[in-house]
Amino acid sequence: MVRRARGPPSRILYGVIELQHLTKRYGGTLAVDDLSFKVEPGHVTGFLGPNGAGKSTTMRLILGLDAPTSGRALVNGRAYTSLRRPMREVGALLDASAVHGGRSAYNHLLSLALTNDIGAARVAEVLAQVGLAGVARKRVGGFSLGMKQRLGIASALLGDPGVLMFDEPVNGLDPDGVRWIRDLMRSLAAEGRTVLLSSHLMSEMALTAERILIVGRGRLIAEATVAELTSRYPSLEDAYMALTAGSVQYGAAR
Amino acid sequence: MKAAVSSEWLKLRSVASTYHTLGTAALTVLLGVGWTLYVSALADERGSLRAAAPEQGFLPLVQISLAVLGVLAVTSEYATGTIRPSLAAVPRRGTLLLAKAGIVGLTTFTAATTILLLTYSVSRLLASGHNLGFNTTPLADDLPSLLASSLSATALALVGLGLGTAIRSTAGGIVSVVALLFVLPGIANYLPSPWNTRVATLLLPNIVPQIVGARLSSRLGDGFLPPWAALAVLCAYPVIALAVGYVLLKRRDA
Amino acid sequence: MSVLTSEWLKIRSIRSTSLIIGLSLSAVLLGFGLAVMAAGMYDSAPVDRRPSARISDLEEVVVIVPQLCMGILGTLAMTSEYVTGLIRTSLTIVPRRWPLLGAKAAVVVAAALVIGPTVVFGTYFLSRWVLGDRFSGAYTVAFLDRLPVLATVSLTVPVFALLGLGLGALLRSTPAAISITVGLVYVIPIIIGNIPEPWSERLGSLMIAALPRQITGDGNANSVYGSLLPPVAAAAVLVAYAALPLLVAAWLLRRRDV
């Protein structure tokens, strides 16, 4: 099952995510509050925070799905919505269950690929890469959560983008799958890509990520390397607990 | 745009609901056969009789089935959550809606025209030798009415797409096209004269007769619109619905 | 009892429930508007033409709104669980499947039993008040004489709620169930209107809208609907509309995997 991302990419994968005073308000709740940070290429950046801290909202804002109340989210210096073939620059997995259960995995991916002039050959390639080649023609409705996660990761990889975002990709995966994700994330970053990864599994994050961003109540709480955090605290988990104490609230959950 | 269109075409082809709605619309051909056999048998008994043409009698079935297809083309994306990956792949929301409109329009126009022409031809073949009232005019005279009928089904499907985009709910979308096609005309019928005809003249089911210069019904009499104006009103329906859908899609968070 | 409370909570929390109920009740305003308009038309008509002026029973015109709305509420009560996958949780909590369907049926019928009569009787009394003795006294007929028709017309609203629920449970798809409900109410009557006799009347007698006046023995003159059924048969057909899809659904719900 364990597959490595394919050999050295032919084009420059350099990519940056940059938030400038990003703010999003839903009615009376501030989901994202004046958030500014930069995610750089070459390593996996862990995106941590309690439920409702604004991680998913931030990712939606980066993808232009939600409009910021103020501030900007830029990918490679541009707003996502201004990209002509966005999947070739940014790949994202937000919600693995966002698939039409009646469609086959192949058709689901191909319908996304076609919008960005990505060919059927590439669809077959990513299906093989995530280990779904054998069930490519099966209805997605019959997939397990783990298979849906793999399908979601495949959709993020379709455009061979320099910037990748994954929201809780480990959910529902078996131990084999968890290790596969870890290796995949690290190899994508090693190829020079920018990888933003959110997860609640601290031990897993400590193994995968090099830099950590922690948010709470929509604000940036900490930005550090895993090494820095684990030198100051007994473990990444202890660092997380200490830093987010007082930030656990669900007001911004959506 | 071309890329988005080919993606939408794949999306439409790869779900079962498309075939269910098209199949339901195509029932018209079978119903038309049964109809013609039945009235032909009656005509044998009674000498001759005046019956409604099957492609007109069963038009509401074609209209509502294709309207549901139009609604589902967008509301199924909201129901399953695929609207987010779709909008991440095509961040220009106008492009996405326009691509959907193009595919829904072409598909429903082709389907409606095929179904109505088939119903027309089969029923005229079966009815040859009988005088059923509807089978005395040559095809050239009936062609405008057939075309106007399939245009009305197309318009309704696009209205469904526009309102489905605005409402984001399958139930809501279907109810709104049902309201336009059945409920409002039903109520307009009961308005005191002359308001019944004044209101009814603008309602979808009464547009087709006005395009070909026919009477609305024995109760409502003649409509007020000359053919070109009726055609303009028919086009205004989808244009307005899609415009409303576009404005809301553009302004709202996905 | 707890199943019932839980279903009541679930129905209330469907996003569109308040909208559906509001829409249903707005039918009274629609009836009122039609009555006011009709009264205005009547008064501005020349005196010699007034005796020939006719008006339809407005409560029967507007009842299609709550009928359709409650049908949809019934459908959503079931299909919204399938869309969200909640049905698995629901059936884990209430593993016996019939009580679940029964509780849903009770809740939507209760809602429809409030809304149906409110719309029908509300429209009736408002129209009576607005129209007075206009239109040859169509609305001055003694209330007790009109009561049987008004009551049976109100009862078609819960029938639609159960029909919608049954179709929703049977088909497990919102668009399919709503389309069939719409087909029964709107598409088939239009088609029947075009069929030559005798089938027009035969099929027309079986339509839901044709049943109340056959149950009360008044008959459906001047409409596409027929009047061939005796009262008991008409009542049985009305019950069948509500019960048949629900019974098939109950049987299937037990046999099918979720």
JSON list of N, CA and C in Angstrom, two decimals, chain A residues 133-192:
[
{"chain": "A", "resi": 133, "resn": "ALA", "atom": "N", "xyz": [-6.64, 2.39, -7.38]},
{"chain": "A", "resi": 133, "resn": "ALA", "atom": "CA", "xyz": [-6.78, 2.00, -8.79]},
{"chain": "A", "resi": 133, "resn": "ALA", "atom": "C", "xyz": [-7.76, 0.84, -8.96]},
{"chain": "A", "resi": 134, "resn": "GLY", "atom": "N", "xyz": [-7.76, -0.08, -7.98]},
{"chain": "A", "resi": 134, "resn": "GLY", "atom": "CA", "xyz": [-8.61, -1.26, -8.11]},
{"chain": "A", "resi": 134, "resn": "GLY", "atom": "C", "xyz": [-10.10, -0.96, -7.98]},
{"chain": "A", "resi": 135, "resn": "VAL", "atom": "N", "xyz": [-10.44, 0.16, -7.33]},
{"chain": "A", "resi": 135, "resn": "VAL", "atom": "CA", "xyz": [-11.86, 0.47, -7.12]},
{"chain": "A", "resi": 135, "resn": "VAL", "atom": "C", "xyz": [-12.25, 1.74, -7.86]},
{"chain": "A", "resi": 136, "resn": "ALA", "atom": "N", "xyz": [-11.44, 2.12, -8.86]},
{"chain": "A", "resi": 136, "resn": "ALA", "atom": "CA", "xyz": [-11.64, 3.40, -9.55]},
{"chain": "A", "resi": 136, "resn": "ALA", "atom": "C", "xyz": [-13.04, 3.51, -10.15]},
{"chain": "A", "resi": 137, "resn": "ARG", "atom": "N", "xyz": [-13.59, 2.38, -10.61]},
{"chain": "A", "resi": 137, "resn": "ARG", "atom": "CA", "xyz": [-14.90, 2.44, -11.29]},
{"chain": "A", "resi": 137, "resn": "ARG", "atom": "C", "xyz": [-16.06, 2.17, -10.35]},
{"chain": "A", "resi": 138, "resn": "LYS", "atom": "N", "xyz": [-15.75, 2.00, -9.05]},
{"chain": "A", "resi": 138, "resn": "LYS", "atom": "CA", "xyz": [-16.81, 1.71, -8.08]},
{"chain": "A", "resi": 138, "resn": "LYS", "atom": "C", "xyz": [-17.46, 3.01, -7.59]},
{"chain": "A", "resi": 139, "resn": "ARG", "atom": "N", "xyz": [-18.74, 2.91, -7.19]},
{"chain": "A", "resi": 139, "resn": "ARG", "atom": "CA", "xyz": [-19.44, 4.07, -6.63]},
{"chain": "A", "resi": 139, "resn": "ARG", "atom": "C", "xyz": [-18.77, 4.51, -5.33]},
{"chain": "A", "resi": 140, "resn": "VAL", "atom": "N", "xyz": [-18.59, 5.81, -5.20]},
{"chain": "A", "resi": 140, "resn": "VAL", "atom": "CA", "xyz": [-17.93, 6.34, -4.01]},
{"chain": "A", "resi": 140, "resn": "VAL", "atom": "C", "xyz": [-18.79, 6.10, -2.77]},
{"chain": "A", "resi": 141, "resn": "GLY", "atom": "N", "xyz": [-20.12, 5.99, -2.99]},
{"chain": "A", "resi": 141, "resn": "GLY", "atom": "CA", "xyz": [-21.04, 5.79, -1.87]},
{"chain": "A", "resi": 141, "resn": "GLY", "atom": "C", "xyz": [-20.69, 4.56, -1.03]},
{"chain": "A", "resi": 142, "resn": "GLY", "atom": "N", "xyz": [-20.05, 3.57, -1.67]},
{"chain": "A", "resi": 142, "resn": "GLY", "atom": "CA", "xyz": [-19.72, 2.35, -0.95]},
{"chain": "A", "resi": 142, "resn": "GLY", "atom": "C", "xyz": [-18.35, 2.38, -0.29]},
{"chain": "A", "resi": 143, "resn": "PHE", "atom": "N", "xyz": [-17.66, 3.51, -0.39]},
{"chain": "A", "resi": 143, "resn": "PHE", "atom": "CA", "xyz": [-16.30, 3.60, 0.16]},
{"chain": "A", "resi": 143, "resn": "PHE", "atom": "C", "xyz": [-16.33, 3.75, 1.68]},
{"chain": "A", "resi": 144, "resn": "SER", "atom": "N", "xyz": [-15.30, 3.22, 2.33]},
{"chain": "A", "resi": 144, "resn": "SER", "atom": "CA", "xyz": [-15.12, 3.47, 3.76]},
{"chain": "A", "resi": 144, "resn": "SER", "atom": "C", "xyz": [-14.55, 4.87, 3.93]},
{"chain": "A", "resi": 145, "resn": "LEU", "atom": "N", "xyz": [-14.59, 5.37, 5.19]},
{"chain": "A", "resi": 145, "resn": "LEU", "atom": "CA", "xyz": [-14.06, 6.70, 5.45]},
{"chain": "A", "resi": 145, "resn": "LEU", "atom": "C", "xyz": [-12.59, 6.80, 5.01]},
{"chain": "A", "resi": 146, "resn": "GLY", "atom": "N", "xyz": [-11.84, 5.75, 5.29]},
{"chain": "A", "resi": 146, "resn": "GLY", "atom": "CA", "xyz": [-10.42, 5.75, 4.91]},
{"chain": "A", "resi": 146, "resn": "GLY", "atom": "C", "xyz": [-10.24, 5.85, 3.40]},
{"chain": "A", "resi": 147, "resn": "MET", "atom": "N", "xyz": [-11.09, 5.12, 2.64]},
{"chain": "A", "resi": 147, "resn": "MET", "atom": "CA", "xyz": [-11.00, 5.19, 1.18]},
{"chain": "A", "resi": 147, "resn": "MET", "atom": "C", "xyz": [-11.37, 6.58, 0.68]},
{"chain": "A", "resi": 148, "resn": "LYS", "atom": "N", "xyz": [-12.37, 7.18, 1.35]},
{"chain": "A", "resi": 148, "resn": "LYS", "atom": "CA", "xyz": [-12.76, 8.54, 0.94]},
{"chain": "A", "resi": 148, "resn": "LYS", "atom": "C", "xyz": [-11.62, 9.52, 1.21]},
{"chain": "A", "resi": 149, "resn": "GLN", "atom": "N", "xyz": [-10.90, 9.31, 2.34]},
{"chain": "A", "resi": 149, "resn": "GLN", "atom": "CA", "xyz": [-9.75, 10.18, 2.61]},
{"chain": "A", "resi": 149, "resn": "GLN", "atom": "C", "xyz": [-8.72, 10.05, 1.50]},
{"chain": "A", "resi": 150, "resn": "ARG", "atom": "N", "xyz": [-8.47, 8.82, 1.07]},
{"chain": "A", "resi": 150, "resn": "ARG", "atom": "CA", "xyz": [-7.50, 8.61, -0.01]},
{"chain": "A", "resi": 150, "resn": "ARG", "atom": "C", "xyz": [-7.97, 9.29, -1.29]},
{"chain": "A", "resi": 151, "resn": "LEU", "atom": "N", "xyz": [-9.30, 9.21, -1.55]},
{"chain": "A", "resi": 151, "resn": "LEU", "atom": "CA", "xyz": [-9.84, 9.86, -2.74]},
{"chain": "A", "resi": 151, "resn": "LEU", "atom": "C", "xyz": [-9.67, 11.37, -2.65]},
{"chain": "A", "resi": 152, "resn": "GLY", "atom": "N", "xyz": [-9.91, 11.92, -1.45]},
{"chain": "A", "resi": 152, "resn": "GLY", "atom": "CA", "xyz": [-9.75, 13.35, -1.26]},
{"chain": "A", "resi": 152, "resn": "GLY", "atom": "C", "xyz": [-8.29, 13.78, -1.46]},
{"chain": "A", "resi": 153, "resn": "ILE", "atom": "N", "xyz": [-7.37, 12.95, -0.99]},
{"chain": "A", "resi": 153, "resn": "ILE", "atom": "CA", "xyz": [-5.94, 13.26, -1.18]},
{"chain": "A", "resi": 153, "resn": "ILE", "atom": "C", "xyz": [-5.60, 13.19, -2.67]},
{"chain": "A", "resi": 154, "resn": "ALA", "atom": "N", "xyz": [-6.18, 12.19, -3.35]},
{"chain": "A", "resi": 154, "resn": "ALA", "atom": "CA", "xyz": [-5.96, 12.09, -4.80]},
{"chain": "A", "resi": 154, "resn": "ALA", "atom": "C", "xyz": [-6.40, 13.36, -5.50]},
{"chain": "A", "resi": 155, "resn": "SER", "atom": "N", "xyz": [-7.56, 13.92, -5.08]},
{"chain": "A", "resi": 155, "resn": "SER", "atom": "CA", "xyz": [-8.05, 15.13, -5.75]},
{"chain": "A", "resi": 155, "resn": "SER", "atom": "C", "xyz": [-7.12, 16.31, -5.50]},
{"chain": "A", "resi": 156, "resn": "ALA", "atom": "N", "xyz": [-6.49, 16.33, -4.31]},
{"chain": "A", "resi": 156, "resn": "ALA", "atom": "CA", "xyz": [-5.56, 17.42, -4.02]},
{"chain": "A", "resi": 156, "resn": "ALA", "atom": "C", "xyz": [-4.29, 17.29, -4.87]},
{"chain": "A", "resi": 157, "resn": "LEU", "atom": "N", "xyz": [-3.90, 16.05, -5.16]},
{"chain": "A", "resi": 157, "resn": "LEU", "atom": "CA", "xyz": [-2.66, 15.83, -5.91]},
{"chain": "A", "resi": 157, "resn": "LEU", "atom": "C", "xyz": [-2.83, 15.99, -7.42]},
{"chain": "A", "resi": 158, "resn": "LEU", "atom": "N", "xyz": [-4.11, 16.01, -7.89]},
{"chain": "A", "resi": 158, "resn": "LEU", "atom": "CA", "xyz": [-4.38, 15.98, -9.33]},
{"chain": "A", "resi": 158, "resn": "LEU", "atom": "C", "xyz": [-3.53, 16.94, -10.15]},
{"chain": "A", "resi": 159, "resn": "GLY", "atom": "N", "xyz": [-3.46, 18.19, -9.71]},
{"chain": "A", "resi": 159, "resn": "GLY", "atom": "CA", "xyz": [-2.78, 19.21, -10.52]},
{"chain": "A", "resi": 159, "resn": "GLY", "atom": "C", "xyz": [-1.28, 19.26, -10.28]},
{"chain": "A", "resi": 160, "resn": "ASP", "atom": "N", "xyz": [-0.75, 18.31, -9.51]},
{"chain": "A", "resi": 160, "resn": "ASP", "atom": "CA", "xyz": [0.67, 18.29, -9.15]},
{"chain": "A", "resi": 160, "resn": "ASP", "atom": "C", "xyz": [1.10, 19.66, -8.64]},
{"chain": "A", "resi": 161, "resn": "PRO", "atom": "N", "xyz": [0.37, 20.19, -7.64]},
{"chain": "A", "resi": 161, "resn": "PRO", "atom": "CA", "xyz": [0.56, 21.59, -7.24]},
{"chain": "A", "resi": 161, "resn": "PRO", "atom": "C", "xyz": [1.74, 21.78, -6.29]},
{"chain": "A", "resi": 162, "resn": "GLY", "atom": "N", "xyz": [2.22, 23.01, -6.22]},
{"chain": "A", "resi": 162, "resn": "GLY", "atom": "CA", "xyz": [3.32, 23.34, -5.32]},
{"chain": "A", "resi": 162, "resn": "GLY", "atom": "C", "xyz": [2.86, 23.60, -3.91]},
{"chain": "A", "resi": 163, "resn": "VAL", "atom": "N", "xyz": [1.56, 23.90, -3.74]},
{"chain": "A", "resi": 163, "resn": "VAL", "atom": "CA", "xyz": [1.02, 24.17, -2.41]},
{"chain": "A", "resi": 163, "resn": "VAL", "atom": "C", "xyz": [-0.07, 23.15, -2.11]},
{"chain": "A", "resi": 164, "resn": "LEU", "atom": "N", "xyz": [0.02, 22.52, -0.95]},
{"chain": "A", "resi": 164, "resn": "LEU", "atom": "CA", "xyz": [-0.97, 21.52, -0.58]},
{"chain": "A", "resi": 164, "resn": "LEU", "atom": "C", "xyz": [-1.53, 21.79, 0.80]},
{"chain": "A", "resi": 165, "resn": "MET", "atom": "N", "xyz": [-2.85, 21.63, 0.95]},
{"chain": "A", "resi": 165, "resn": "MET", "atom": "CA", "xyz": [-3.47, 21.80, 2.26]},
{"chain": "A", "resi": 165, "resn": "MET", "atom": "C", "xyz": [-4.32, 20.57, 2.55]},
{"chain": "A", "resi": 166, "resn": "PHE", "atom": "N", "xyz": [-4.14, 20.03, 3.76]},
{"chain": "A", "resi": 166, "resn": "PHE", "atom": "CA", "xyz": [-4.93, 18.86, 4.13]},
{"chain": "A", "resi": 166, "resn": "PHE", "atom": "C", "xyz": [-5.58, 19.11, 5.49]},
{"chain": "A", "resi": 167, "resn": "ASP", "atom": "N", "xyz": [-6.90, 19.00, 5.54]},
{"chain": "A", "resi": 167, "resn": "ASP", "atom": "CA", "xyz": [-7.62, 19.20, 6.79]},
{"chain": "A", "resi": 167, "resn": "ASP", "atom": "C", "xyz": [-7.98, 17.82, 7.36]},
{"chain": "A", "resi": 168, "resn": "GLU", "atom": "N", "xyz": [-7.31, 17.42, 8.42]},
{"chain": "A", "resi": 168, "resn": "GLU", "atom": "CA", "xyz": [-7.57, 16.16, 9.09]},
{"chain": "A", "resi": 168, "resn": "GLU", "atom": "C", "xyz": [-7.55, 14.96, 8.14]},
{"chain": "A", "resi": 169, "resn": "PRO", "atom": "N", "xyz": [-6.46, 14.75, 7.39]},
{"chain": "A", "resi": 169, "resn": "PRO", "atom": "CA", "xyz": [-6.46, 13.66, 6.41]},
{"chain": "A", "resi": 169, "resn": "PRO", "atom": "C", "xyz": [-6.35, 12.29, 7.04]},
{"chain": "A", "resi": 170, "resn": "VAL", "atom": "N", "xyz": [-5.97, 12.23, 8.31]},
{"chain": "A", "resi": 170, "resn": "VAL", "atom": "CA", "xyz": [-5.70, 10.93, 8.94]},
{"chain": "A", "resi": 170, "resn": "VAL", "atom": "C", "xyz": [-6.97, 10.28, 9.47]},
{"chain": "A", "resi": 171, "resn": "ASN", "atom": "N", "xyz": [-8.06, 11.09, 9.61]},
{"chain": "A", "resi": 171, "resn": "ASN", "atom": "CA", "xyz": [-9.32, 10.55, 10.12]},
{"chain": "A", "resi": 171, "resn": "ASN", "atom": "C", "xyz": [-9.74, 9.29, 9.39]},
{"chain": "A", "resi": 172, "resn": "GLY", "atom": "N", "xyz": [-10.00, 8.25, 10.13]},
{"chain": "A", "resi": 172, "resn": "GLY", "atom": "CA", "xyz": [-10.58, 7.06, 9.53]},
{"chain": "A", "resi": 172, "resn": "GLY", "atom": "C", "xyz": [-9.59, 6.15, 8.84]},
{"chain": "A", "resi": 173, "resn": "LEU", "atom": "N", "xyz": [-8.31, 6.49, 8.89]},
{"chain": "A", "resi": 173, "resn": "LEU", "atom": "CA", "xyz": [-7.33, 5.64, 8.21]},
{"chain": "A", "resi": 173, "resn": "LEU", "atom": "C", "xyz": [-6.81, 4.57, 9.17]},
{"chain": "A", "resi": 174, "resn": "ASP", "atom": "N", "xyz": [-6.48, 3.41, 8.64]},
{"chain": "A", "resi": 174, "resn": "ASP", "atom": "CA", "xyz": [-5.91, 2.35, 9.46]},
{"chain": "A", "resi": 174, "resn": "ASP", "atom": "C", "xyz": [-4.42, 2.67, 9.69]},
{"chain": "A", "resi": 175, "resn": "PRO", "atom": "N", "xyz": [-3.78, 1.95, 10.60]},
{"chain": "A", "resi": 175, "resn": "PRO", "atom": "CA", "xyz": [-2.37, 2.26, 10.92]},
{"chain": "A", "resi": 175, "resn": "PRO", "atom": "C", "xyz": [-1.50, 2.31, 9.67]},
{"chain": "A", "resi": 176, "resn": "ASP", "atom": "N", "xyz": [-1.77, 1.40, 8.76]},
{"chain": "A", "resi": 176, "resn": "ASP", "atom": "CA", "xyz": [-1.04, 1.38, 7.51]},
{"chain": "A", "resi": 176, "resn": "ASP", "atom": "C", "xyz": [-1.24, 2.69, 6.75]},
{"chain": "A", "resi": 177, "resn": "GLY", "atom": "N", "xyz": [-2.51, 3.15, 6.74]},
{"chain": "A", "resi": 177, "resn": "GLY", "atom": "CA", "xyz": [-2.85, 4.38, 6.04]},
{"chain": "A", "resi": 177, "resn": "GLY", "atom": "C", "xyz": [-2.23, 5.59, 6.72]},
{"chain": "A", "resi": 178, "resn": "VAL", "atom": "N", "xyz": [-2.20, 5.58, 8.05]},
{"chain": "A", "resi": 178, "resn": "VAL", "atom": "CA", "xyz": [-1.62, 6.71, 8.79]},
{"chain": "A", "resi": 178, "resn": "VAL", "atom": "C", "xyz": [-0.14, 6.86, 8.43]},
{"chain": "A", "resi": 179, "resn": "ARG", "atom": "N", "xyz": [0.52, 5.72, 8.38]},
{"chain": "A", "resi": 179, "resn": "ARG", "atom": "CA", "xyz": [1.95, 5.77, 8.04]},
{"chain": "A", "resi": 179, "resn": "ARG", "atom": "C", "xyz": [2.12, 6.23, 6.59]},
{"chain": "A", "resi": 180, "resn": "TRP", "atom": "N", "xyz": [1.22, 5.78, 5.73]},
{"chain": "A", "resi": 180, "resn": "TRP", "atom": "CA", "xyz": [1.28, 6.17, 4.32]},
{"chain": "A", "resi": 180, "resn": "TRP", "atom": "C", "xyz": [1.16, 7.68, 4.19]},
{"chain": "A", "resi": 181, "resn": "ILE", "atom": "N", "xyz": [0.19, 8.26, 4.92]},
{"chain": "A", "resi": 181, "resn": "ILE", "atom": "CA", "xyz": [0.00, 9.71, 4.89]},
{"chain": "A", "resi": 181, "resn": "ILE", "atom": "C", "xyz": [1.27, 10.42, 5.35]},
{"chain": "A", "resi": 182, "resn": "ARG", "atom": "N", "xyz": [1.84, 9.91, 6.46]},
{"chain": "A", "resi": 182, "resn": "ARG", "atom": "CA", "xyz": [3.03, 10.54, 7.02]},
{"chain": "A", "resi": 182, "resn": "ARG", "atom": "C", "xyz": [4.14, 10.57, 5.97]},
{"chain": "A", "resi": 183, "resn": "ASP", "atom": "N", "xyz": [4.37, 9.41, 5.35]},
{"chain": "A", "resi": 183, "resn": "ASP", "atom": "CA", "xyz": [5.43, 9.34, 4.33]},
{"chain": "A", "resi": 183, "resn": "ASP", "atom": "C", "xyz": [5.10, 10.25, 3.14]},
{"chain": "A", "resi": 184, "resn": "LEU", "atom": "N", "xyz": [3.84, 10.26, 2.75]},
{"chain": "A", "resi": 184, "resn": "LEU", "atom": "CA", "xyz": [3.43, 11.07, 1.60]},
{"chain": "A", "resi": 184, "resn": "LEU", "atom": "C", "xyz": [3.67, 12.55, 1.88]},
{"chain": "A", "resi": 185, "resn": "MET", "atom": "N", "xyz": [3.23, 13.02, 3.06]},
{"chain": "A", "resi": 185, "resn": "MET", "atom": "CA", "xyz": [3.39, 14.42, 3.41]},
{"chain": "A", "resi": 185, "resn": "MET", "atom": "C", "xyz": [4.87, 14.81, 3.38]},
{"chain": "A", "resi": 186, "resn": "ARG", "atom": "N", "xyz": [5.67, 13.95, 4.01]},
{"chain": "A", "resi": 186, "resn": "ARG", "atom": "CA", "xyz": [7.09, 14.27, 4.09]},
{"chain": "A", "resi": 186, "resn": "ARG", "atom": "C", "xyz": [7.75, 14.26, 2.72]},
{"chain": "A", "resi": 187, "resn": "SER", "atom": "N", "xyz": [7.35, 13.31, 1.87]},
{"chain": "A", "resi": 187, "resn": "SER", "atom": "CA", "xyz": [8.01, 13.28, 0.57]},
{"chain": "A", "resi": 187, "resn": "SER", "atom": "C", "xyz": [7.53, 14.44, -0.31]},
{"chain": "A", "resi": 188, "resn": "LEU", "atom": "N", "xyz": [6.25, 14.84, -0.14]},
{"chain": "A", "resi": 188, "resn": "LEU", "atom": "CA", "xyz": [5.77, 16.01, -0.90]},
{"chain": "A", "resi": 188, "resn": "LEU", "atom": "C", "xyz": [6.57, 17.24, -0.51]},
{"chain": "A", "resi": 189, "resn": "ALA", "atom": "N", "xyz": [6.82, 17.38, 0.80]},
{"chain": "A", "resi": 189, "resn": "ALA", "atom": "CA", "xyz": [7.58, 18.54, 1.28]},
{"chain": "A", "resi": 189, "resn": "ALA", "atom": "C", "xyz": [9.04, 18.44, 0.82]},
{"chain": "A", "resi": 190, "resn": "ALA", "atom": "N", "xyz": [9.57, 17.22, 0.83]},
{"chain": "A", "resi": 190, "resn": "ALA", "atom": "CA", "xyz": [10.97, 17.03, 0.43]},
{"chain": "A", "resi": 190, "resn": "ALA", "atom": "C", "xyz": [11.17, 17.40, -1.04]},
{"chain": "A", "resi": 191, "resn": "GLU", "atom": "N", "xyz": [10.10, 17.28, -1.84]},
{"chain": "A", "resi": 191, "resn": "GLU", "atom": "CA", "xyz": [10.19, 17.67, -3.24]},
{"chain": "A", "resi": 191, "resn": "GLU", "atom": "C", "xyz": [10.18, 19.19, -3.40]},
{"chain": "A", "resi": 192, "resn": "GLY", "atom": "N", "xyz": [10.08, 19.89, -2.29]},
{"chain": "A", "resi": 192, "resn": "GLY", "atom": "CA", "xyz": [10.09, 21.35, -2.34]},
{"chain": "A", "resi": 192, "resn": "GLY", "atom": "C", "xyz": [8.70, 21.97, -2.32]}
]
